[in-house]
Amino acid sequence: VHRDSVIAVYGIHSFPDPVLNQMIVEVDTSFSWVNQWKNGNQYTGNQYIDDLLDGYDLRFQSYDEWPIGNYVTLRSDQFLNIDALAEEFTAIPGVNGAQKDAVSGDGNDISYSHNTTVGFKELIYSVGYRDCETQCERRRYWKFWVRDANCNLEFRGSWGDLAP
């Protein structure tokens, strides 16, 4: 088994957590500028917010009224320091809070660890399947070690459920 086979067959990539290009902003509907987002518009008329949207290439995605509050989802094509950006948004009157958007569900993943004692790097690829809306019911794993400076991979085994 080769890493390329695992990737070619299953197209495994790291599960998108943490989210680095999408955030949610909780807004106070008593502020008039919020109506622009509520109506699906990119720009709010609030200069600070509109400057942040332009400066970080953020696009309005959705406005959602949830029982816990009113939220706007913003997305960028580039990875951002969402925690720092959330602080900038939170400082604006009418913004009750901001944070990284969370990914729900489960799916394929790659984990990495570096064992300095033994001198290898470990990659574990996994493919998840069957009802992955919360946590996949089935999962297959493949382990590889990278032992030298040439990045040669050594297959160390597989386990879990039968591959789909």
mmCIF file of C-alpha atoms in Angstrom:
data_model
loop_
_atom_site.group_PDB
_atom_site.id
_atom_site.type_symbol
_atom_site.label_atom_id
_atom_site.label_comp_id
_atom_site.label_asym_id
_atom_site.label_seq_id
_atom_site.Cartn_x
_atom_site.Cartn_y
_atom_site.Cartn_z
ATOM 1 C CA VAL A 1 0.000 0.000 0.000
ATOM 2 C CA HIS A 2 1.312 3.403 -0.959
ATOM 3 C CA ARG A 3 0.212 6.793 0.236
ATOM 4 C CA ASP A 4 -0.524 7.749 -3.377
ATOM 5 C CA SER A 5 -2.920 4.792 -3.639
ATOM 6 C CA VAL A 6 -4.820 5.898 -0.553
ATOM 7 C CA ILE A 7 -5.044 9.463 -1.892
ATOM 8 C CA ALA A 8 -5.896 8.419 -5.461
ATOM 9 C CA VAL A 9 -8.657 6.040 -4.403
ATOM 10 C CA TYR A 10 -10.235 8.073 -1.596
ATOM 11 C CA GLY A 11 -9.126 11.674 -2.207
ATOM 12 C CA ILE A 12 -8.426 12.144 1.499
ATOM 13 C CA HIS A 13 -7.723 15.665 2.706
ATOM 14 C CA SER A 14 -7.638 17.045 6.203
ATOM 15 C CA PHE A 15 -11.113 17.642 7.613
ATOM 16 C CA PRO A 16 -11.699 21.430 7.627
ATOM 17 C CA ASP A 17 -11.282 22.124 11.337
ATOM 18 C CA PRO A 18 -10.443 24.768 12.288
ATOM 19 C CA VAL A 19 -12.184 26.916 9.734
ATOM 20 C CA LEU A 20 -9.748 29.583 8.536
ATOM 21 C CA ASN A 21 -11.785 31.450 5.950
ATOM 22 C CA GLN A 22 -15.296 31.791 7.373
ATOM 23 C CA MET A 23 -16.736 33.531 10.399
ATOM 24 C CA ILE A 24 -20.069 34.274 11.987
ATOM 25 C CA VAL A 25 -21.002 37.653 13.417
ATOM 26 C CA GLU A 26 -23.826 38.066 15.919
ATOM 27 C CA VAL A 27 -25.639 41.344 15.313
ATOM 28 C CA ASP A 28 -28.020 43.550 17.281
ATOM 29 C CA THR A 29 -31.087 44.212 15.111
ATOM 30 C CA SER A 30 -31.754 47.528 16.875
ATOM 31 C CA PHE A 31 -28.943 49.043 14.762
ATOM 32 C CA SER A 32 -30.218 50.242 11.383
ATOM 33 C CA TRP A 33 -27.136 49.112 9.414
ATOM 34 C CA VAL A 34 -28.014 45.487 10.261
ATOM 35 C CA ASN A 35 -31.022 45.760 7.913
ATOM 36 C CA GLN A 36 -28.675 45.793 4.911
ATOM 37 C CA TRP A 37 -27.374 42.345 5.838
ATOM 38 C CA LYS A 38 -30.866 41.217 6.769
ATOM 39 C CA ASN A 39 -31.911 42.138 3.204
ATOM 40 C CA GLY A 40 -29.004 40.110 1.766
ATOM 41 C CA ASN A 41 -26.736 43.018 0.825
ATOM 42 C CA GLN A 42 -22.939 42.818 0.934
ATOM 43 C CA TYR A 43 -22.414 46.288 2.369
ATOM 44 C CA THR A 44 -24.036 47.713 5.480
ATOM 45 C CA GLY A 45 -23.402 51.441 5.208
ATOM 46 C CA ASN A 46 -21.362 51.162 8.431
ATOM 47 C CA GLN A 47 -17.943 52.398 7.317
ATOM 48 C CA TYR A 48 -15.970 50.282 9.810
ATOM 49 C CA ILE A 49 -17.680 47.074 8.757
ATOM 50 C CA ASP A 50 -17.568 47.833 5.045
ATOM 51 C CA ASP A 51 -13.828 48.628 5.336
ATOM 52 C CA LEU A 52 -13.229 45.274 7.062
ATOM 53 C CA LEU A 53 -15.172 43.490 4.321
ATOM 54 C CA ASP A 54 -13.063 45.123 1.616
ATOM 55 C CA GLY A 55 -9.769 44.931 3.523
ATOM 56 C CA TYR A 56 -10.036 41.201 4.160
ATOM 57 C CA ASP A 57 -11.906 40.245 0.985
ATOM 58 C CA LEU A 58 -14.900 39.049 3.021
ATOM 59 C CA ARG A 59 -18.138 38.245 1.252
ATOM 60 C CA PHE A 60 -21.588 38.191 2.785
ATOM 61 C CA GLN A 61 -22.918 34.608 2.714
ATOM 62 C CA SER A 62 -26.116 34.580 4.743
ATOM 63 C CA TYR A 63 -28.213 36.198 7.433
ATOM 64 C CA ASP A 64 -29.792 33.773 9.892
ATOM 65 C CA GLU A 65 -32.311 34.336 12.663
ATOM 66 C CA TRP A 66 -31.719 31.624 15.238
ATOM 67 C CA PRO A 67 -33.363 31.274 18.663
ATOM 68 C CA ILE A 68 -30.027 32.235 20.248
ATOM 69 C CA GLY A 69 -29.521 35.375 18.134
ATOM 70 C CA ASN A 70 -29.165 36.896 14.682
ATOM 71 C CA TYR A 71 -26.053 35.895 12.774
ATOM 72 C CA VAL A 72 -24.280 36.803 9.568
ATOM 73 C CA THR A 73 -21.877 34.403 7.883
ATOM 74 C CA LEU A 74 -18.893 35.980 6.121
ATOM 75 C CA ARG A 75 -16.416 34.113 3.917
ATOM 76 C CA SER A 76 -13.088 34.809 2.248
ATOM 77 C CA ASP A 77 -11.176 32.957 -0.476
ATOM 78 C CA GLN A 78 -8.012 33.315 1.615
ATOM 79 C CA PHE A 79 -7.080 31.955 5.026
ATOM 80 C CA LEU A 80 -7.318 34.581 7.745
ATOM 81 C CA ASN A 81 -6.538 35.004 11.426
ATOM 82 C CA ILE A 82 -10.242 34.789 12.275
ATOM 83 C CA ASP A 83 -9.670 35.233 16.030
ATOM 84 C CA ALA A 84 -7.972 38.603 15.514
ATOM 85 C CA LEU A 85 -10.531 39.658 12.908
ATOM 86 C CA ALA A 86 -13.366 38.681 15.265
ATOM 87 C CA GLU A 87 -11.948 41.087 17.866
ATOM 88 C CA GLU A 88 -12.104 43.905 15.325
ATOM 89 C CA PHE A 89 -15.735 43.143 14.537
ATOM 90 C CA THR A 90 -16.692 42.785 18.200
ATOM 91 C CA ALA A 91 -15.421 46.314 18.912
ATOM 92 C CA ILE A 92 -18.073 47.771 16.542
ATOM 93 C CA PRO A 93 -21.356 48.970 18.093
ATOM 94 C CA GLY A 94 -24.140 46.659 16.984
ATOM 95 C CA VAL A 95 -21.934 43.584 16.895
ATOM 96 C CA ASN A 96 -22.621 41.339 19.873
ATOM 97 C CA GLY A 97 -19.839 38.895 19.055
ATOM 98 C CA ALA A 98 -17.869 37.243 16.290
ATOM 99 C CA GLN A 99 -16.048 33.961 15.943
ATOM 100 C CA LYS A 100 -14.810 31.279 13.573
ATOM 101 C CA ASP A 101 -17.599 29.395 11.934
ATOM 102 C CA ALA A 102 -17.700 25.815 13.113
ATOM 103 C CA VAL A 103 -17.748 22.764 10.924
ATOM 104 C CA SER A 104 -20.297 20.173 11.826
ATOM 105 C CA GLY A 105 -20.200 16.556 10.940
ATOM 106 C CA ASP A 106 -17.323 14.235 10.257
ATOM 107 C CA GLY A 107 -15.432 12.881 7.283
ATOM 108 C CA ASN A 108 -12.066 11.928 5.857
ATOM 109 C CA ASP A 109 -9.029 13.205 7.720
ATOM 110 C CA ILE A 110 -5.239 13.240 8.018
ATOM 111 C CA SER A 111 -3.410 13.407 11.330
ATOM 112 C CA TYR A 112 0.279 14.144 11.825
ATOM 113 C CA SER A 113 2.656 13.664 14.724
ATOM 114 C CA HIS A 114 6.408 13.902 15.113
ATOM 115 C CA ASN A 115 8.137 11.405 17.385
ATOM 116 C CA THR A 116 11.514 12.989 18.163
ATOM 117 C CA THR A 117 12.556 10.093 20.429
ATOM 118 C CA VAL A 118 12.444 7.484 17.676
ATOM 119 C CA GLY A 119 13.046 9.985 14.886
ATOM 120 C CA PHE A 120 10.070 9.571 12.585
ATOM 121 C CA LYS A 121 7.056 11.531 11.506
ATOM 122 C CA GLU A 122 3.732 9.734 11.448
ATOM 123 C CA LEU A 123 0.864 10.303 9.048
ATOM 124 C CA ILE A 124 -2.468 8.597 9.583
ATOM 125 C CA TYR A 125 -5.007 8.823 6.783
ATOM 126 C CA SER A 126 -8.610 7.890 7.475
ATOM 127 C CA VAL A 127 -11.713 7.605 5.361
ATOM 128 C CA GLY A 128 -15.030 7.965 7.150
ATOM 129 C CA TYR A 129 -18.332 6.792 5.750
ATOM 130 C CA ARG A 130 -21.951 5.992 6.570
ATOM 131 C CA ASP A 131 -23.974 8.734 8.275
ATOM 132 C CA CYS A 132 -21.237 11.323 8.757
ATOM 133 C CA GLU A 133 -23.634 14.157 9.671
ATOM 134 C CA THR A 134 -22.474 13.952 13.292
ATOM 135 C CA GLN A 135 -19.853 11.206 13.499
ATOM 136 C CA CYS A 136 -19.104 8.625 10.845
ATOM 137 C CA GLU A 137 -20.309 5.152 11.770
ATOM 138 C CA ARG A 138 -17.463 3.503 9.864
ATOM 139 C CA ARG A 139 -13.804 4.441 9.472
ATOM 140 C CA ARG A 140 -10.704 2.901 7.885
ATOM 141 C CA TYR A 141 -7.140 4.007 8.778
ATOM 142 C CA TRP A 142 -3.732 3.770 7.059
ATOM 143 C CA LYS A 143 -0.507 4.613 8.925
ATOM 144 C CA PHE A 144 2.740 5.788 7.319
ATOM 145 C CA TRP A 145 6.064 6.804 8.822
ATOM 146 C CA VAL A 146 8.468 9.286 7.273
ATOM 147 C CA ARG A 147 11.892 8.179 8.531
ATOM 148 C CA ASP A 148 14.531 10.219 6.721
ATOM 149 C CA ALA A 149 15.375 13.572 5.187
ATOM 150 C CA ASN A 150 14.405 12.231 1.732
ATOM 151 C CA CYS A 151 10.792 11.922 2.921
ATOM 152 C CA ASN A 152 10.595 8.233 2.083
ATOM 153 C CA LEU A 153 7.369 6.720 3.343
ATOM 154 C CA GLU A 154 7.072 3.414 5.115
ATOM 155 C CA PHE A 155 3.643 1.808 5.283
ATOM 156 C CA ARG A 156 3.002 0.725 8.897
ATOM 157 C CA GLY A 157 -0.413 -0.879 8.607
ATOM 158 C CA SER A 158 -4.133 -0.330 8.330
ATOM 159 C CA TRP A 159 -7.046 -1.034 10.635
ATOM 160 C CA GLY A 160 -10.666 -0.273 11.270
ATOM 161 C CA ASP A 161 -13.727 -1.083 9.224
ATOM 162 C CA LEU A 162 -13.411 -2.450 5.709
ATOM 163 C CA ALA A 163 -12.749 0.319 3.224
ATOM 164 C CA PRO A 164 -15.843 1.444 1.324
#
